[in-house]
């Protein structure tokens, strides 16, 4: 039997999965296949299927018996309240697992892309740095249900599973508003247009707490490491950049990159205060020839969620390091690099 692996990336048009698909395409012996409800323009090898349609999904996978590995990076629609739909998320994964076991004779591994909500980052302070075996918080949490489903089904089967737990995933993704760099860049541009300093709109406690993020490229590296590393079988691992920062230190650096003086800590809900700033952004677009309307650049609700965490948000990388993962990203350099990339894409204005 061939040792080649055919990797199905479920939810492949999403933010986290895009870099996984790209990296997989550059990995010898690994052939990526995307899956989503609609085939994106210019997509490569792709399956159009709906995770909520069990019968249709089963037919789609049965037609591709060469698939050996699955990366599940899909989520049911959700807002920024923190609590997500358990029943819908569990049903989608169950449909995929049923289809894989029934229609993929070479099915060998399923990877789940989860995140910091495993530790209750959306609820309030938690023990830091969080470790993979920390106690669970009070449910609901669809991550728990998904991992329990997969771990239970795997018992006595010939396939294995793994799970990644990144922090907030940052990437250069023009057109995806739910991204911290493009959102903060839009906020900075509006401040500059109005002659205002770059005030920090989050909570005072957030200003001094320790925080961290996950570069999407690092997440891709880590996921592909997990699916190929026997020591990762049937385990979950945190995947973060490996450093941390305080906003009180990073904010002046960002202000300088955006060409603004750093302002004061001035708590305000951006979802409220930016609601009437569309015309200001349109003026910025016209002056600089920017490509996208504000709705495609900034998610004010997402920024409020992140900047409202007035407690440490840290994940231990010890387990991954001990299993052999060496990936690391300098978060300050990552912020700077992504700002430059958004400018080059004509999403953010020059400094």
mmCIF file of C-alpha atoms in Angstrom:
data_model
loop_
_atom_site.group_PDB
_atom_site.id
_atom_site.type_symbol
_atom_site.label_atom_id
_atom_site.label_comp_id
_atom_site.label_asym_id
_atom_site.label_seq_id
_atom_site.Cartn_x
_atom_site.Cartn_y
_atom_site.Cartn_z
ATOM 1 C CA UNK A 1 0.000 0.000 0.000
ATOM 2 C CA UNK A 2 1.274 3.494 -0.790
ATOM 3 C CA UNK A 3 2.605 5.627 2.078
ATOM 4 C CA UNK A 4 1.148 8.761 0.488
ATOM 5 C CA UNK A 5 -1.375 10.580 2.641
ATOM 6 C CA UNK A 6 -4.449 12.306 1.295
ATOM 7 C CA UNK A 7 -5.552 15.014 3.732
ATOM 8 C CA UNK A 8 -9.154 16.230 3.780
ATOM 9 C CA UNK A 9 -9.399 19.695 5.343
ATOM 10 C CA UNK A 10 -12.961 20.280 6.480
ATOM 11 C CA UNK A 11 -14.001 23.913 6.589
ATOM 12 C CA UNK A 12 -11.058 24.648 4.309
ATOM 13 C CA UNK A 13 -12.271 28.105 3.300
ATOM 14 C CA UNK A 14 -12.141 29.292 6.923
ATOM 15 C CA UNK A 15 -9.445 31.384 8.552
ATOM 16 C CA UNK A 16 -7.586 28.628 10.406
ATOM 17 C CA UNK A 17 -7.804 26.072 7.613
ATOM 18 C CA UNK A 18 -6.497 28.227 4.772
ATOM 19 C CA UNK A 19 -2.888 28.133 5.980
ATOM 20 C CA UNK A 20 -3.171 24.421 6.777
ATOM 21 C CA UNK A 21 -4.219 23.780 3.182
ATOM 22 C CA UNK A 22 -1.381 25.898 1.801
ATOM 23 C CA UNK A 23 1.258 24.253 3.973
ATOM 24 C CA UNK A 24 -0.052 20.769 3.216
ATOM 25 C CA UNK A 25 0.265 21.476 -0.506
ATOM 26 C CA UNK A 26 3.996 22.143 0.020
ATOM 27 C CA UNK A 27 4.555 19.006 2.101
ATOM 28 C CA UNK A 28 6.015 16.035 0.194
ATOM 29 C CA UNK A 29 3.797 12.967 0.298
ATOM 30 C CA UNK A 30 0.745 14.932 1.426
ATOM 31 C CA UNK A 31 -2.114 15.783 -0.938
ATOM 32 C CA UNK A 32 -4.653 18.280 0.482
ATOM 33 C CA UNK A 33 -8.327 18.225 -0.455
ATOM 34 C CA UNK A 34 -10.656 20.999 0.685
ATOM 35 C CA UNK A 35 -14.240 20.573 1.820
ATOM 36 C CA UNK A 36 -16.854 23.248 2.332
ATOM 37 C CA UNK A 37 -20.422 23.945 1.283
ATOM 38 C CA UNK A 38 -19.265 26.023 -1.668
ATOM 39 C CA UNK A 39 -16.116 25.702 -3.762
ATOM 40 C CA UNK A 40 -14.139 28.978 -3.554
ATOM 41 C CA UNK A 41 -13.068 30.669 -6.757
ATOM 42 C CA UNK A 42 -9.691 29.382 -7.877
ATOM 43 C CA UNK A 43 -9.754 26.434 -5.460
ATOM 44 C CA UNK A 44 -7.681 23.340 -6.145
ATOM 45 C CA UNK A 45 -8.853 19.829 -5.312
ATOM 46 C CA UNK A 46 -12.145 20.433 -3.518
ATOM 47 C CA UNK A 47 -15.310 18.698 -2.339
ATOM 48 C CA UNK A 48 -18.561 20.633 -2.088
ATOM 49 C CA UNK A 49 -20.586 19.135 0.773
ATOM 50 C CA UNK A 50 -22.733 20.295 3.669
ATOM 51 C CA UNK A 51 -21.781 18.922 7.094
ATOM 52 C CA UNK A 52 -25.421 19.120 8.146
ATOM 53 C CA UNK A 53 -26.479 16.820 5.276
ATOM 54 C CA UNK A 54 -25.398 13.395 6.537
ATOM 55 C CA UNK A 55 -26.426 11.469 3.422
ATOM 56 C CA UNK A 56 -24.865 13.928 0.998
ATOM 57 C CA UNK A 57 -21.663 14.061 3.019
ATOM 58 C CA UNK A 58 -21.439 10.258 3.075
ATOM 59 C CA UNK A 59 -21.794 10.108 -0.708
ATOM 60 C CA UNK A 60 -19.138 12.789 -1.176
ATOM 61 C CA UNK A 61 -16.553 11.013 0.990
ATOM 62 C CA UNK A 62 -17.303 7.573 -0.450
ATOM 63 C CA UNK A 63 -16.376 8.987 -3.849
ATOM 64 C CA UNK A 64 -12.878 9.781 -2.521
ATOM 65 C CA UNK A 65 -11.674 6.511 -0.938
ATOM 66 C CA UNK A 66 -8.030 7.632 -1.129
ATOM 67 C CA UNK A 67 -8.492 10.025 1.832
ATOM 68 C CA UNK A 68 -6.431 8.908 4.827
ATOM 69 C CA UNK A 69 -6.400 11.899 7.206
ATOM 70 C CA UNK A 70 -8.976 14.500 8.224
ATOM 71 C CA UNK A 71 -8.505 17.961 9.707
ATOM 72 C CA UNK A 72 -11.752 19.283 11.165
ATOM 73 C CA UNK A 73 -11.694 23.096 11.285
ATOM 74 C CA UNK A 74 -15.379 23.885 10.933
ATOM 75 C CA UNK A 75 -17.758 25.584 13.382
ATOM 76 C CA UNK A 76 -21.446 26.296 13.425
ATOM 77 C CA UNK A 77 -22.380 29.991 13.075
ATOM 78 C CA UNK A 78 -21.687 31.912 16.291
ATOM 79 C CA UNK A 79 -21.479 35.399 17.701
ATOM 80 C CA UNK A 80 -19.080 36.890 20.229
ATOM 81 C CA UNK A 81 -21.001 35.856 23.343
ATOM 82 C CA UNK A 82 -18.517 33.056 23.982
ATOM 83 C CA UNK A 83 -21.047 30.214 24.245
ATOM 84 C CA UNK A 84 -21.480 28.335 20.961
ATOM 85 C CA UNK A 85 -24.111 25.900 19.706
ATOM 86 C CA UNK A 86 -23.236 22.498 21.186
ATOM 87 C CA UNK A 87 -25.881 20.445 19.366
ATOM 88 C CA UNK A 88 -25.076 21.843 15.911
ATOM 89 C CA UNK A 89 -21.303 21.549 16.333
ATOM 90 C CA UNK A 90 -21.581 18.001 17.628
ATOM 91 C CA UNK A 91 -23.954 16.903 14.850
ATOM 92 C CA UNK A 92 -21.665 18.250 12.121
ATOM 93 C CA UNK A 93 -18.675 16.358 13.489
ATOM 94 C CA UNK A 94 -20.695 13.174 14.023
ATOM 95 C CA UNK A 95 -21.866 13.268 10.413
ATOM 96 C CA UNK A 96 -18.262 13.585 9.246
ATOM 97 C CA UNK A 97 -17.036 10.768 11.475
ATOM 98 C CA UNK A 98 -19.874 8.482 10.348
ATOM 99 C CA UNK A 99 -19.060 9.201 6.710
ATOM 100 C CA UNK A 100 -15.338 8.643 7.225
ATOM 101 C CA UNK A 101 -15.754 5.308 8.988
ATOM 102 C CA UNK A 102 -18.241 4.075 6.407
ATOM 103 C CA UNK A 103 -16.671 5.334 3.210
ATOM 104 C CA UNK A 104 -12.905 5.739 3.709
ATOM 105 C CA UNK A 105 -11.139 2.362 3.838
ATOM 106 C CA UNK A 106 -7.763 3.986 4.585
ATOM 107 C CA UNK A 107 -9.007 6.422 7.234
ATOM 108 C CA UNK A 108 -6.189 6.711 9.776
ATOM 109 C CA UNK A 109 -6.386 9.991 11.698
ATOM 110 C CA UNK A 110 -8.773 12.805 12.629
ATOM 111 C CA UNK A 111 -7.481 16.146 13.883
ATOM 112 C CA UNK A 112 -9.726 18.660 15.678
ATOM 113 C CA UNK A 113 -8.872 22.370 15.578
ATOM 114 C CA UNK A 114 -10.163 23.675 18.910
ATOM 115 C CA UNK A 115 -8.996 26.667 20.945
ATOM 116 C CA UNK A 116 -8.607 28.560 24.181
ATOM 117 C CA UNK A 117 -12.299 28.341 24.999
ATOM 118 C CA UNK A 118 -11.465 24.821 26.215
ATOM 119 C CA UNK A 119 -10.094 26.535 29.342
ATOM 120 C CA UNK A 120 -12.943 29.012 29.697
ATOM 121 C CA UNK A 121 -11.110 32.023 28.306
ATOM 122 C CA UNK A 122 -14.533 33.423 27.358
ATOM 123 C CA UNK A 123 -15.876 33.104 30.912
ATOM 124 C CA UNK A 124 -13.226 34.764 33.064
ATOM 125 C CA UNK A 125 -9.879 34.155 34.752
ATOM 126 C CA UNK A 126 -8.521 30.616 34.572
ATOM 127 C CA UNK A 127 -5.387 28.900 35.825
ATOM 128 C CA UNK A 128 -2.366 29.994 33.792
ATOM 129 C CA UNK A 129 -0.417 28.881 31.981
ATOM 130 C CA UNK A 130 -3.201 26.485 31.040
ATOM 131 C CA UNK A 131 -2.199 22.857 30.646
ATOM 132 C CA UNK A 132 -3.974 20.290 28.512
ATOM 133 C CA UNK A 133 -5.033 18.191 31.516
ATOM 134 C CA UNK A 134 -6.498 21.073 33.535
ATOM 135 C CA UNK A 135 -10.015 20.494 34.919
ATOM 136 C CA UNK A 136 -12.897 21.434 32.656
ATOM 137 C CA UNK A 137 -15.119 24.402 33.390
ATOM 138 C CA UNK A 138 -18.882 24.269 33.870
ATOM 139 C CA UNK A 139 -20.487 23.291 30.533
ATOM 140 C CA UNK A 140 -21.760 23.958 27.927
ATOM 141 C CA UNK A 141 -18.633 23.827 25.782
ATOM 142 C CA UNK A 142 -18.880 22.112 22.407
ATOM 143 C CA UNK A 143 -15.164 21.327 22.434
ATOM 144 C CA UNK A 144 -15.777 18.929 25.324
ATOM 145 C CA UNK A 145 -18.593 17.154 23.514
ATOM 146 C CA UNK A 146 -16.586 16.850 20.308
ATOM 147 C CA UNK A 147 -13.479 15.423 21.970
ATOM 148 C CA UNK A 148 -15.564 13.028 24.058
ATOM 149 C CA UNK A 149 -17.337 11.834 20.906
ATOM 150 C CA UNK A 150 -14.096 11.230 19.040
ATOM 151 C CA UNK A 151 -12.245 9.652 21.971
ATOM 152 C CA UNK A 152 -15.171 7.316 22.625
ATOM 153 C CA UNK A 153 -15.526 6.279 18.995
ATOM 154 C CA UNK A 154 -11.784 5.678 18.622
ATOM 155 C CA UNK A 155 -11.667 2.966 21.258
ATOM 156 C CA UNK A 156 -10.822 -0.331 19.544
ATOM 157 C CA UNK A 157 -10.667 1.267 16.084
ATOM 158 C CA UNK A 158 -7.756 1.410 13.681
ATOM 159 C CA UNK A 159 -7.593 5.199 13.502
ATOM 160 C CA UNK A 160 -6.319 7.819 15.955
ATOM 161 C CA UNK A 161 -7.161 11.432 16.756
ATOM 162 C CA UNK A 162 -5.432 14.609 17.933
ATOM 163 C CA UNK A 163 -6.543 18.140 18.796
ATOM 164 C CA UNK A 164 -4.891 21.560 18.692
ATOM 165 C CA UNK A 165 -5.746 24.368 21.094
ATOM 166 C CA UNK A 166 -4.524 27.685 19.704
ATOM 167 C CA UNK A 167 -5.150 31.065 21.266
ATOM 168 C CA UNK A 168 -6.603 33.857 19.108
ATOM 169 C CA UNK A 169 -5.464 33.050 15.569
ATOM 170 C CA UNK A 170 -4.003 36.006 13.670
ATOM 171 C CA UNK A 171 -3.515 35.959 9.928
ATOM 172 C CA UNK A 172 -3.439 38.134 6.834
ATOM 173 C CA UNK A 173 -6.856 37.401 5.397
ATOM 174 C CA UNK A 174 -8.287 40.300 3.347
ATOM 175 C CA UNK A 175 -12.065 40.216 3.444
ATOM 176 C CA UNK A 176 -12.281 38.436 6.819
ATOM 177 C CA UNK A 177 -13.226 41.116 9.298
ATOM 178 C CA UNK A 178 -12.845 38.901 12.372
ATOM 179 C CA UNK A 179 -9.128 39.562 12.640
ATOM 180 C CA UNK A 180 -7.398 41.603 15.310
ATOM 181 C CA UNK A 181 -4.729 43.214 13.127
ATOM 182 C CA UNK A 182 -7.079 44.515 10.438
ATOM 183 C CA UNK A 183 -9.598 45.650 13.067
ATOM 184 C CA UNK A 184 -7.014 47.553 15.111
ATOM 185 C CA UNK A 185 -5.606 48.963 11.884
ATOM 186 C CA UNK A 186 -9.023 50.288 10.870
ATOM 187 C CA UNK A 187 -9.521 51.767 14.351
ATOM 188 C CA UNK A 188 -6.107 53.457 14.093
ATOM 189 C CA UNK A 189 -6.895 54.869 10.657
ATOM 190 C CA UNK A 190 -10.155 56.346 11.954
ATOM 191 C CA UNK A 191 -8.349 57.843 14.957
ATOM 192 C CA UNK A 192 -5.813 59.403 12.619
ATOM 193 C CA UNK A 193 -8.473 60.795 10.282
ATOM 194 C CA UNK A 194 -10.212 62.435 13.252
ATOM 195 C CA UNK A 195 -6.971 63.852 14.669
ATOM 196 C CA UNK A 196 -7.103 61.622 17.758
ATOM 197 C CA UNK A 197 -4.407 59.634 19.550
ATOM 198 C CA UNK A 198 -4.445 55.847 19.532
ATOM 199 C CA UNK A 199 -6.354 55.325 22.781
ATOM 200 C CA UNK A 200 -6.578 51.802 24.185
ATOM 201 C CA UNK A 201 -10.325 50.974 24.174
ATOM 202 C CA UNK A 202 -10.135 47.873 26.368
ATOM 203 C CA UNK A 203 -10.501 47.423 30.105
ATOM 204 C CA UNK A 204 -7.823 48.811 32.459
ATOM 205 C CA UNK A 205 -7.057 45.297 33.657
ATOM 206 C CA UNK A 206 -6.516 44.114 30.085
ATOM 207 C CA UNK A 207 -3.876 46.813 29.656
ATOM 208 C CA UNK A 208 -1.536 45.137 32.152
ATOM 209 C CA UNK A 209 -2.530 41.449 31.922
ATOM 210 C CA UNK A 210 -0.341 38.944 30.099
ATOM 211 C CA UNK A 211 -1.701 37.866 26.716
ATOM 212 C CA UNK A 212 -0.629 35.741 23.771
ATOM 213 C CA UNK A 213 -1.742 34.882 20.237
ATOM 214 C CA UNK A 214 -1.236 32.193 17.594
ATOM 215 C CA UNK A 215 0.094 32.944 14.129
ATOM 216 C CA UNK A 216 -2.013 31.044 11.572
ATOM 217 C CA UNK A 217 1.146 29.787 9.860
ATOM 218 C CA UNK A 218 2.382 28.354 13.168
ATOM 219 C CA UNK A 219 -0.979 26.674 13.706
ATOM 220 C CA UNK A 220 -0.658 25.041 10.280
ATOM 221 C CA UNK A 221 2.840 23.850 11.122
ATOM 222 C CA UNK A 222 1.641 22.403 14.406
ATOM 223 C CA UNK A 223 -1.397 20.641 12.974
ATOM 224 C CA UNK A 224 0.622 18.912 10.278
ATOM 225 C CA UNK A 225 3.201 17.916 12.897
ATOM 226 C CA UNK A 226 0.480 16.337 15.034
ATOM 227 C CA UNK A 227 -1.044 14.257 12.272
ATOM 228 C CA UNK A 228 2.358 12.825 11.390
ATOM 229 C CA UNK A 229 3.844 12.361 14.869
ATOM 230 C CA UNK A 230 2.993 9.043 16.604
ATOM 231 C CA UNK A 231 3.544 10.629 20.037
ATOM 232 C CA UNK A 232 0.561 12.894 19.375
ATOM 233 C CA UNK A 233 -1.945 10.084 18.854
ATOM 234 C CA UNK A 234 -5.097 10.477 20.954
ATOM 235 C CA UNK A 235 -3.860 13.643 22.660
ATOM 236 C CA UNK A 236 -4.529 17.385 22.609
ATOM 237 C CA UNK A 237 -1.845 20.078 22.517
ATOM 238 C CA UNK A 238 -1.789 23.820 23.044
ATOM 239 C CA UNK A 239 -0.423 25.740 20.042
ATOM 240 C CA UNK A 240 0.589 29.343 20.707
ATOM 241 C CA UNK A 241 3.426 31.549 19.492
ATOM 242 C CA UNK A 242 5.520 30.731 22.535
ATOM 243 C CA UNK A 243 5.941 34.257 23.893
ATOM 244 C CA UNK A 244 3.558 36.679 25.590
ATOM 245 C CA UNK A 245 3.028 40.420 25.888
ATOM 246 C CA UNK A 246 1.239 43.102 27.846
ATOM 247 C CA UNK A 247 -0.843 45.572 25.876
ATOM 248 C CA UNK A 248 0.759 48.406 27.846
ATOM 249 C CA UNK A 249 4.060 47.450 26.168
ATOM 250 C CA UNK A 250 2.759 46.440 22.740
ATOM 251 C CA UNK A 251 0.294 49.312 22.257
ATOM 252 C CA UNK A 252 2.913 52.102 21.856
ATOM 253 C CA UNK A 253 4.711 49.879 19.334
ATOM 254 C CA UNK A 254 1.479 49.449 17.349
ATOM 255 C CA UNK A 255 0.758 53.180 17.589
ATOM 256 C CA UNK A 256 4.155 53.897 16.061
ATOM 257 C CA UNK A 257 3.539 51.399 13.245
ATOM 258 C CA UNK A 258 0.192 53.076 12.556
ATOM 259 C CA UNK A 259 1.790 56.559 12.600
ATOM 260 C CA UNK A 260 -0.040 57.764 15.697
ATOM 261 C CA UNK A 261 0.827 58.909 19.209
ATOM 262 C CA UNK A 262 -0.116 56.316 21.801
ATOM 263 C CA UNK A 263 -3.075 57.505 23.849
ATOM 264 C CA UNK A 264 -4.634 56.722 27.187
ATOM 265 C CA UNK A 265 -6.537 53.729 28.494
ATOM 266 C CA UNK A 266 -10.058 54.805 27.585
ATOM 267 C CA UNK A 267 -12.530 51.921 27.959
ATOM 268 C CA UNK A 268 -15.224 52.050 25.294
ATOM 269 C CA UNK A 269 -17.169 49.470 23.359
ATOM 270 C CA UNK A 270 -15.954 49.779 19.807
ATOM 271 C CA UNK A 271 -19.151 48.139 18.570
ATOM 272 C CA UNK A 272 -20.961 51.221 19.870
ATOM 273 C CA UNK A 273 -18.462 54.002 19.221
ATOM 274 C CA UNK A 274 -17.502 52.852 15.720
ATOM 275 C CA UNK A 275 -21.094 52.258 14.586
ATOM 276 C CA UNK A 276 -21.356 55.705 12.952
ATOM 277 C CA UNK A 277 -17.800 55.853 11.553
ATOM 278 C CA UNK A 278 -18.579 54.307 8.166
ATOM 279 C CA UNK A 279 -18.406 57.685 6.386
ATOM 280 C CA UNK A 280 -15.009 58.380 7.986
ATOM 281 C CA UNK A 281 -13.722 55.066 6.654
ATOM 282 C CA UNK A 282 -15.126 55.789 3.196
ATOM 283 C CA UNK A 283 -13.153 59.032 3.183
ATOM 284 C CA UNK A 284 -10.011 57.089 4.092
ATOM 285 C CA UNK A 285 -10.767 54.585 1.321
ATOM 286 C CA UNK A 286 -11.134 57.347 -1.234
ATOM 287 C CA UNK A 287 -7.888 59.091 -0.223
ATOM 288 C CA UNK A 288 -5.772 55.940 -0.238
ATOM 289 C CA UNK A 289 -7.510 53.756 -2.826
ATOM 290 C CA UNK A 290 -8.357 51.025 -0.339
ATOM 291 C CA UNK A 291 -10.134 47.919 -1.532
ATOM 292 C CA UNK A 292 -12.743 47.053 1.092
ATOM 293 C CA UNK A 293 -15.633 48.588 3.035
ATOM 294 C CA UNK A 294 -15.345 48.707 6.795
ATOM 295 C CA UNK A 295 -17.628 45.669 7.234
ATOM 296 C CA UNK A 296 -15.014 43.525 5.464
ATOM 297 C CA UNK A 297 -12.076 44.953 7.423
ATOM 298 C CA UNK A 298 -13.106 45.303 11.061
ATOM 299 C CA UNK A 299 -15.130 43.270 13.550
ATOM 300 C CA UNK A 300 -15.649 45.669 16.433
ATOM 301 C CA UNK A 301 -17.438 42.993 18.465
ATOM 302 C CA UNK A 302 -14.427 40.697 18.158
ATOM 303 C CA UNK A 303 -12.045 43.435 19.286
ATOM 304 C CA UNK A 304 -14.301 44.187 22.264
ATOM 305 C CA UNK A 305 -14.209 40.489 23.170
ATOM 306 C CA UNK A 306 -10.400 40.291 23.049
ATOM 307 C CA UNK A 307 -9.696 43.637 24.710
ATOM 308 C CA UNK A 308 -12.253 42.928 27.429
ATOM 309 C CA UNK A 309 -10.214 40.093 28.937
ATOM 310 C CA UNK A 310 -8.782 41.789 32.002
ATOM 311 C CA UNK A 311 -6.930 38.664 33.157
ATOM 312 C CA UNK A 312 -3.937 36.627 31.999
ATOM 313 C CA UNK A 313 -4.504 34.488 28.898
ATOM 314 C CA UNK A 314 -1.614 32.030 28.717
ATOM 315 C CA UNK A 315 -1.255 28.445 27.486
ATOM 316 C CA UNK A 316 1.610 26.139 28.373
ATOM 317 C CA UNK A 317 3.599 24.732 25.453
ATOM 318 C CA UNK A 318 5.391 22.190 27.633
ATOM 319 C CA UNK A 319 3.496 19.153 26.345
ATOM 320 C CA UNK A 320 4.141 20.033 22.712
ATOM 321 C CA UNK A 321 7.806 20.763 23.376
ATOM 322 C CA UNK A 322 8.278 17.454 25.157
ATOM 323 C CA UNK A 323 6.664 15.660 22.202
ATOM 324 C CA UNK A 324 9.108 17.309 19.809
ATOM 325 C CA UNK A 325 7.444 20.451 18.442
ATOM 326 C CA UNK A 326 9.919 23.336 18.040
ATOM 327 C CA UNK A 327 7.805 25.953 16.234
ATOM 328 C CA UNK A 328 7.966 29.513 17.605
ATOM 329 C CA UNK A 329 6.875 32.981 16.436
ATOM 330 C CA UNK A 330 7.963 36.415 17.693
ATOM 331 C CA UNK A 331 4.571 38.045 18.284
ATOM 332 C CA UNK A 332 5.811 41.623 17.964
ATOM 333 C CA UNK A 333 7.425 40.842 14.614
ATOM 334 C CA UNK A 334 4.253 39.016 13.562
ATOM 335 C CA UNK A 335 2.068 42.082 14.282
ATOM 336 C CA UNK A 336 4.451 44.285 12.284
ATOM 337 C CA UNK A 337 4.635 41.831 9.390
ATOM 338 C CA UNK A 338 0.863 41.488 9.177
ATOM 339 C CA UNK A 339 0.351 45.257 9.244
ATOM 340 C CA UNK A 340 2.701 45.547 6.272
ATOM 341 C CA UNK A 341 0.849 42.771 4.449
ATOM 342 C CA UNK A 342 -2.544 44.400 4.970
ATOM 343 C CA UNK A 343 -1.138 47.648 3.615
ATOM 344 C CA UNK A 344 0.305 45.878 0.585
ATOM 345 C CA UNK A 345 -3.144 44.354 -0.034
ATOM 346 C CA UNK A 346 -4.719 47.840 0.100
ATOM 347 C CA UNK A 347 -6.814 46.901 3.105
ATOM 348 C CA UNK A 348 -5.133 49.350 5.502
ATOM 349 C CA UNK A 349 -3.728 52.789 4.605
ATOM 350 C CA UNK A 350 -0.023 53.614 4.796
ATOM 351 C CA UNK A 351 1.343 55.198 7.957
#
